Short mmCIF file of C-alpha atoms in Angstrom, two decimals:
data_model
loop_
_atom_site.label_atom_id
_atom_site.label_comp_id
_atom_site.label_asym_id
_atom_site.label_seq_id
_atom_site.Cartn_x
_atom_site.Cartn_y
_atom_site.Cartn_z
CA UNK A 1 22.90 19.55 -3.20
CA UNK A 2 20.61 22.23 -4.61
CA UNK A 3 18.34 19.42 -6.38
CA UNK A 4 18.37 16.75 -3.35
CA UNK A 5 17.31 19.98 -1.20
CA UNK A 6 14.24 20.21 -4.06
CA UNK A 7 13.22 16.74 -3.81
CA UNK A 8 13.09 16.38 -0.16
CA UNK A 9 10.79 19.35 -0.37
CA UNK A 10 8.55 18.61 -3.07
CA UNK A 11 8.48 15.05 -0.81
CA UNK A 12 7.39 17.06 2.20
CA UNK A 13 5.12 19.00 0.11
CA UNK A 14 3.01 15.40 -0.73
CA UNK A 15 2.97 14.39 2.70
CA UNK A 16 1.52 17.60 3.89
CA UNK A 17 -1.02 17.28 1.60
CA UNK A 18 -1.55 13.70 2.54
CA UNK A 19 -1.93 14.92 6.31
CA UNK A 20 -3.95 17.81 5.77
CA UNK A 21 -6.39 15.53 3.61
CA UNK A 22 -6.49 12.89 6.20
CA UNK A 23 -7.25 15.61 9.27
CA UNK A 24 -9.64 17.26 7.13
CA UNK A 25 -11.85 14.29 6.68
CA UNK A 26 -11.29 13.14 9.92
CA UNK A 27 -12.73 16.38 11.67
CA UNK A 28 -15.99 16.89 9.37
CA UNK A 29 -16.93 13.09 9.78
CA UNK A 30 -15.82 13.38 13.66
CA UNK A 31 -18.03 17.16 13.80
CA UNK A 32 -20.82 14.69 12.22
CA UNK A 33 -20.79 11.76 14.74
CA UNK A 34 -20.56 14.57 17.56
CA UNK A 35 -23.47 16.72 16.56
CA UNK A 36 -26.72 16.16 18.34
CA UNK A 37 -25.06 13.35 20.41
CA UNK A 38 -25.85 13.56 24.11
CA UNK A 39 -23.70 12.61 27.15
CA UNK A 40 -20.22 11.92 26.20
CA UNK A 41 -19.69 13.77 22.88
CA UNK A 42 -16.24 12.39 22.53
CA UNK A 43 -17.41 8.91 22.89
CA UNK A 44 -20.14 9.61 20.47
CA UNK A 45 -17.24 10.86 17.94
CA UNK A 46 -15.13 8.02 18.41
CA UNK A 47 -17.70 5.28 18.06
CA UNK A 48 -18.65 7.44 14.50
CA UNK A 49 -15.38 7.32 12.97
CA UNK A 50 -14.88 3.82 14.12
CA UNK A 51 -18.13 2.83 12.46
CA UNK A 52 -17.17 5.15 9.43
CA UNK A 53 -13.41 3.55 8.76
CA UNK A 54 -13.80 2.30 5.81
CA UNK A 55 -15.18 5.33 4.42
CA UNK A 56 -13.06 7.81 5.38
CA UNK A 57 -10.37 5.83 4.17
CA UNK A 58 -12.60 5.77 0.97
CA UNK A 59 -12.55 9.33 0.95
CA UNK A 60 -9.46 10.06 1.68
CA UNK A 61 -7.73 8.27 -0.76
CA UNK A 62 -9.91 9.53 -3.67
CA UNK A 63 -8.91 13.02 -2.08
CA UNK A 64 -5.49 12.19 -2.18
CA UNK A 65 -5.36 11.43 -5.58
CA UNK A 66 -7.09 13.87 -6.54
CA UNK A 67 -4.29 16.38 -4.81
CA UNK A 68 -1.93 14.67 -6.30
CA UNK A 69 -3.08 14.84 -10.26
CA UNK A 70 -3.36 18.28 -9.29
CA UNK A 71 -0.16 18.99 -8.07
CA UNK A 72 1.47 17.48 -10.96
CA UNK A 73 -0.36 17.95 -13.33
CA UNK A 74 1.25 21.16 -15.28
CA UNK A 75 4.34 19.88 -14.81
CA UNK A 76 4.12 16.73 -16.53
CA UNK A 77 1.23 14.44 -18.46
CA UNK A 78 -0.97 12.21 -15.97
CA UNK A 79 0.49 9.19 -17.92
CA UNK A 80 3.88 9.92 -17.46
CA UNK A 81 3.39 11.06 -14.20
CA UNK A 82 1.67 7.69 -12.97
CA UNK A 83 4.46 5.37 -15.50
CA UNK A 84 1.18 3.96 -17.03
CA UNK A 85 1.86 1.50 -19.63
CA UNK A 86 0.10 -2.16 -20.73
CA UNK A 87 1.11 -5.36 -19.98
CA UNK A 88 0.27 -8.61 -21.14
CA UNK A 89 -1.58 -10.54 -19.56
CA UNK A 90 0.74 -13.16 -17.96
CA UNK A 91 2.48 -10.77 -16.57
CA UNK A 92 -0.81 -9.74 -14.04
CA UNK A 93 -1.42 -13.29 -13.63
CA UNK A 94 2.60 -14.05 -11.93
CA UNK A 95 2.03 -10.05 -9.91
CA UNK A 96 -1.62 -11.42 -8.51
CA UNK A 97 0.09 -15.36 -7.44
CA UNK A 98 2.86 -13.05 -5.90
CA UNK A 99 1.00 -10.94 -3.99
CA UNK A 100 -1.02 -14.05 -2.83
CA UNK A 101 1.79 -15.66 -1.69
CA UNK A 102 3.75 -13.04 -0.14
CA UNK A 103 -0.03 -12.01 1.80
CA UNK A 104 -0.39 -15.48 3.16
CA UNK A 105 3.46 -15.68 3.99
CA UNK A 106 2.78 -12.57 5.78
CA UNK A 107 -0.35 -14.09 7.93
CA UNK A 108 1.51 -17.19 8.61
CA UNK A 109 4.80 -15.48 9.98
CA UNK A 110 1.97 -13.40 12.11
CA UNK A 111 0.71 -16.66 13.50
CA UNK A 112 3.85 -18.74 13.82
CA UNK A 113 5.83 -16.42 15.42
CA UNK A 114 6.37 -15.98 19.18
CA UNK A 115 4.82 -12.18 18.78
CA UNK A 116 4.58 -10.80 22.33
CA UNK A 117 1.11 -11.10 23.01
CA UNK A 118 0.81 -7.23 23.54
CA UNK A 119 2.13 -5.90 20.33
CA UNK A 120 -0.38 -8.54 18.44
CA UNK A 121 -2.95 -7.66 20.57
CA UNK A 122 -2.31 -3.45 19.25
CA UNK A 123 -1.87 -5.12 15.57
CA UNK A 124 -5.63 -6.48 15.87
CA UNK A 125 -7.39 -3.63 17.43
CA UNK A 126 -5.81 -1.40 14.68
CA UNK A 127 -6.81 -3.66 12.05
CA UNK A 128 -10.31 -3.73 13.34
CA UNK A 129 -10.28 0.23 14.06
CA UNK A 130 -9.93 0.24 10.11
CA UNK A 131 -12.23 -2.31 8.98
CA UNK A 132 -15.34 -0.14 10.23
CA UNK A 133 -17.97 -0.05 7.45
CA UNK A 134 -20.10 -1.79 5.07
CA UNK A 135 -18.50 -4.71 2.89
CA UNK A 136 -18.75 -2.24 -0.28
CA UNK A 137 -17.38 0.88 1.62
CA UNK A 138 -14.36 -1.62 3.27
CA UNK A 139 -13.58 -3.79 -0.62
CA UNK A 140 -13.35 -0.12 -2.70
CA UNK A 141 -11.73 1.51 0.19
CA UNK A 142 -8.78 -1.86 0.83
CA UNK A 143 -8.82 -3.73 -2.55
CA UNK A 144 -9.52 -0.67 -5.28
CA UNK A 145 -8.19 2.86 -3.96
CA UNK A 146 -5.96 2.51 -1.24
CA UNK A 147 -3.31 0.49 -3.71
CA UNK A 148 -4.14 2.83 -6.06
CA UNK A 149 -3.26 5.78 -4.19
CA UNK A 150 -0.17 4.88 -2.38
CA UNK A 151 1.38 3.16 -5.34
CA UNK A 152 1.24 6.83 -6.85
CA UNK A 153 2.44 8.60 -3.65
CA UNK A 154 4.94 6.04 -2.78
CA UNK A 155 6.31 4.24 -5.76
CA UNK A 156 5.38 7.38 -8.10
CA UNK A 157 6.13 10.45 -6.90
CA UNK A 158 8.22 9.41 -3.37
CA UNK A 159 9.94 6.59 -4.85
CA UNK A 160 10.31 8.44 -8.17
CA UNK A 161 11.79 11.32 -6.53
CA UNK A 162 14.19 10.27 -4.59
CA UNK A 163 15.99 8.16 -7.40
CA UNK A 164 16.30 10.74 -9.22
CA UNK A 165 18.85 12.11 -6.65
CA UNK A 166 20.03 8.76 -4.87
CA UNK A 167 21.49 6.19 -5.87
CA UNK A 168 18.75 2.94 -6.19
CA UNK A 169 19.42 1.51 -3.39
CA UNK A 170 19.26 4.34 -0.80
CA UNK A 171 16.13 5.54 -2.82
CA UNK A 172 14.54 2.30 -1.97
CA UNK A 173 15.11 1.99 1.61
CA UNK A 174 14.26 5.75 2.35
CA UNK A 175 10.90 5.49 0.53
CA UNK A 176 10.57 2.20 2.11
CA UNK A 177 10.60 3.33 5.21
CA UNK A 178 8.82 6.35 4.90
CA UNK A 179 6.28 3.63 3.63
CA UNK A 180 6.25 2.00 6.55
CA UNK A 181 6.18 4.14 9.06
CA UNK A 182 3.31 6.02 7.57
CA UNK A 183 1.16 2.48 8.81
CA UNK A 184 1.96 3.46 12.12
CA UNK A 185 1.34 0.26 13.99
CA UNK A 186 5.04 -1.51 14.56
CA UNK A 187 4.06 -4.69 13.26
CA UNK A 188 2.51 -3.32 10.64
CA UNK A 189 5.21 -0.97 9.59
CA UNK A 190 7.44 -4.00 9.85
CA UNK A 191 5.66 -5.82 7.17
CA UNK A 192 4.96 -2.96 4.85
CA UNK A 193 8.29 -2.14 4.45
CA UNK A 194 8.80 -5.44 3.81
CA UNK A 195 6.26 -5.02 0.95
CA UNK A 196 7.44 -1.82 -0.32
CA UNK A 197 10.82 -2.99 -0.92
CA UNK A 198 8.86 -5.64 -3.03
CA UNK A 199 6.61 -3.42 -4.60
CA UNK A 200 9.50 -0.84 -5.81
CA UNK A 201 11.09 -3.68 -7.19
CA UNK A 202 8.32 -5.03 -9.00
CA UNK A 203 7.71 -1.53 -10.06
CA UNK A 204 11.29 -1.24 -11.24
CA UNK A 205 11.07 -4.14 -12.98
CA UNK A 206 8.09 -3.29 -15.56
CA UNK A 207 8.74 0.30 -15.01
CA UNK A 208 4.46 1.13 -14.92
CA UNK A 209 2.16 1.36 -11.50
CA UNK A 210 0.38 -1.17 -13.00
CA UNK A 211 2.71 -3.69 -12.50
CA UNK A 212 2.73 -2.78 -8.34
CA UNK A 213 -0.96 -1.62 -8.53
CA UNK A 214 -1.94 -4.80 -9.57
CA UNK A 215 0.10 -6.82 -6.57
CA UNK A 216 -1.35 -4.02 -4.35
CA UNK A 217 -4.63 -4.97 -5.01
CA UNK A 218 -4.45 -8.60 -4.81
CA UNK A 219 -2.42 -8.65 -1.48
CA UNK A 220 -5.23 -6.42 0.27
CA UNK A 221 -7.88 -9.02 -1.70
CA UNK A 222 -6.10 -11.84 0.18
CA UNK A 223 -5.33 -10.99 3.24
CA UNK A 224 -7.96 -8.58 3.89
CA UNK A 225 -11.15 -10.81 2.52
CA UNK A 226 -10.35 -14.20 1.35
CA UNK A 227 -7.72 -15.60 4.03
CA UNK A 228 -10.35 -14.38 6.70
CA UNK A 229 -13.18 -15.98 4.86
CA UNK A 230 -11.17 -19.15 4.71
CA UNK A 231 -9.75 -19.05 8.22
CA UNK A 232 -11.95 -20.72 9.90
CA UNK A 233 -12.41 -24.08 7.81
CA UNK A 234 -8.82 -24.04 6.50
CA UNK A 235 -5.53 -25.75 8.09
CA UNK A 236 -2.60 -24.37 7.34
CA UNK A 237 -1.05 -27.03 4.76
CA UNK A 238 -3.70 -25.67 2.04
CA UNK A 239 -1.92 -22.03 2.83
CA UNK A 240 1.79 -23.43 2.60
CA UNK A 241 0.73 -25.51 -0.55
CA UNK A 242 -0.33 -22.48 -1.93
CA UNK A 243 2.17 -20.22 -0.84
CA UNK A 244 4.78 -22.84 -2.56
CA UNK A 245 2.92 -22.56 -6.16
CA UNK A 246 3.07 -18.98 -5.95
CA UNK A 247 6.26 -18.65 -4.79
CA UNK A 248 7.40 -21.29 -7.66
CA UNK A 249 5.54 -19.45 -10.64
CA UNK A 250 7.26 -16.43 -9.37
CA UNK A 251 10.85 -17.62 -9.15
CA UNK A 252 10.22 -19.70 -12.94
CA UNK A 253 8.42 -16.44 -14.61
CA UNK A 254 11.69 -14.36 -12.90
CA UNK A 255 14.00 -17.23 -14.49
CA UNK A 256 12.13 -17.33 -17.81
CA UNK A 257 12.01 -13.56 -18.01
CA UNK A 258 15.77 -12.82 -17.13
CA UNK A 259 16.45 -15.67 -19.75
CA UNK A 260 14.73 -13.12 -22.62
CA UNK A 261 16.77 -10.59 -21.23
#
């Protein structure tokens, strides 16, 4: 009891520090869009930190990392703390066709579904309210730190935590969900617990971040810039088609690798 009681307070302790980060930021850039604006100063901050998304998030994220090596870091080494450890090659390859697939299964499930037209309506306006920002700002801030960062709060130290208390399976779902509700938005905290369950498997499986890290980045990569890039000129049979081969090269690298087992 006495060590569950620990880890659901060194959990706490990370979110806090995840909150306080994100309302720090928040205020200084929403102090800077507010000072010398004239008229409606709230309007003026809102229309800032819009326009400033993709930075803050930016920000944020390198903040939160930052807390977090901090936090840990007497306790333990940064590489054991993060589970960093190579992998070959192949083994990036089947985690990028993965995430690929799983990303476009995602935005064709979002499109094929009969999704009241009011909760898809609050699922675009808060994917545009975070996709303020100059290409740069928005592809370091999606595709670079934000998997980066939340595979080491959620798989690493969340995740990581809580199995060593629970059992695997409750240790899953209860960082799972803390995954997903931390996305806010009910469609999107639908899917990303959908994702985290995947990711804390995949991270389970190779036992590094890298392993999750690397399908991280690649499902922001696809559905954040290319399936929008190719969404207008595209019909869906190229998506299926290449959800299929990913899907395929997934379930015949899982075969192949349980086989070596």
């Amino acid at each position: 009891m006495k060590d569950y009681l620990k880890a659901l307070f060194r959990i706490f302790l990370v979110l806090l520090a995840y909150f306080i980060s994100q309302a720090l930021i928040l205020t200084l850039f929403a102090a800077a869009g507010g000072a010398g604006a004239e008229g409606d100063i709230q309007s003026a901050m809102s229309r800032f930190l819009a326009q400033k998304a993709s930075l803050i998030s930016l920000l944020h994220n390198l903040l939160l990392i930052a807390v977090m090596l901090a936090f840990y870091f007497k306790k333990q080494s940064v590489r054991d703390m993060v589970a960093i450890s190579p992998l070959p090659g192949r083994e990036y390859l089947w985690c990028a066709l993965c995430a690929a697939a799983f990303s476009i299964a995602v935005s064709l499930l979002l499109t094929l579904l009969p999704i009241p037209d009011r909760l898809m309506s609050s699922y675009s306006d808060s994917v545009a309210a975070s996709s303020g920002g100059t290409f740069p700002e928005r592809f370091i801030a999606t595709a670079v730190l934000a998997p980066v960062a939340e595979e080491m709060l959620f798989r690493g130290l969340i995740y990581g935590t809580l199995r060593s208390v629970l059992r695997r399976p409750a240790a899953l779902l209860l960082s799972c969900a803390i995954f997903g509700l931390m996305h806010g938005q009910l469609l999107w905290v639908i899917y990303a617990f959908l994702m985290g369950a995947v990711l804390t498997l995949i991270y389970d499986k190779y036992r590094t971040l890298l392993a999750s890290m690397a399908f991280h980045i690649a499902f922001n990569i696809t559905g954040s810039f290319i399936l929008p890039a190719l969404s207008g000129g595209m019909s869906m049979l190229p998506l299926l088609l290449a959800m299929c081969l990913g899907l395929w090269y997934s379930v015949r690298h899982i075969r192949a690798y349980n086989t070596k087992g």
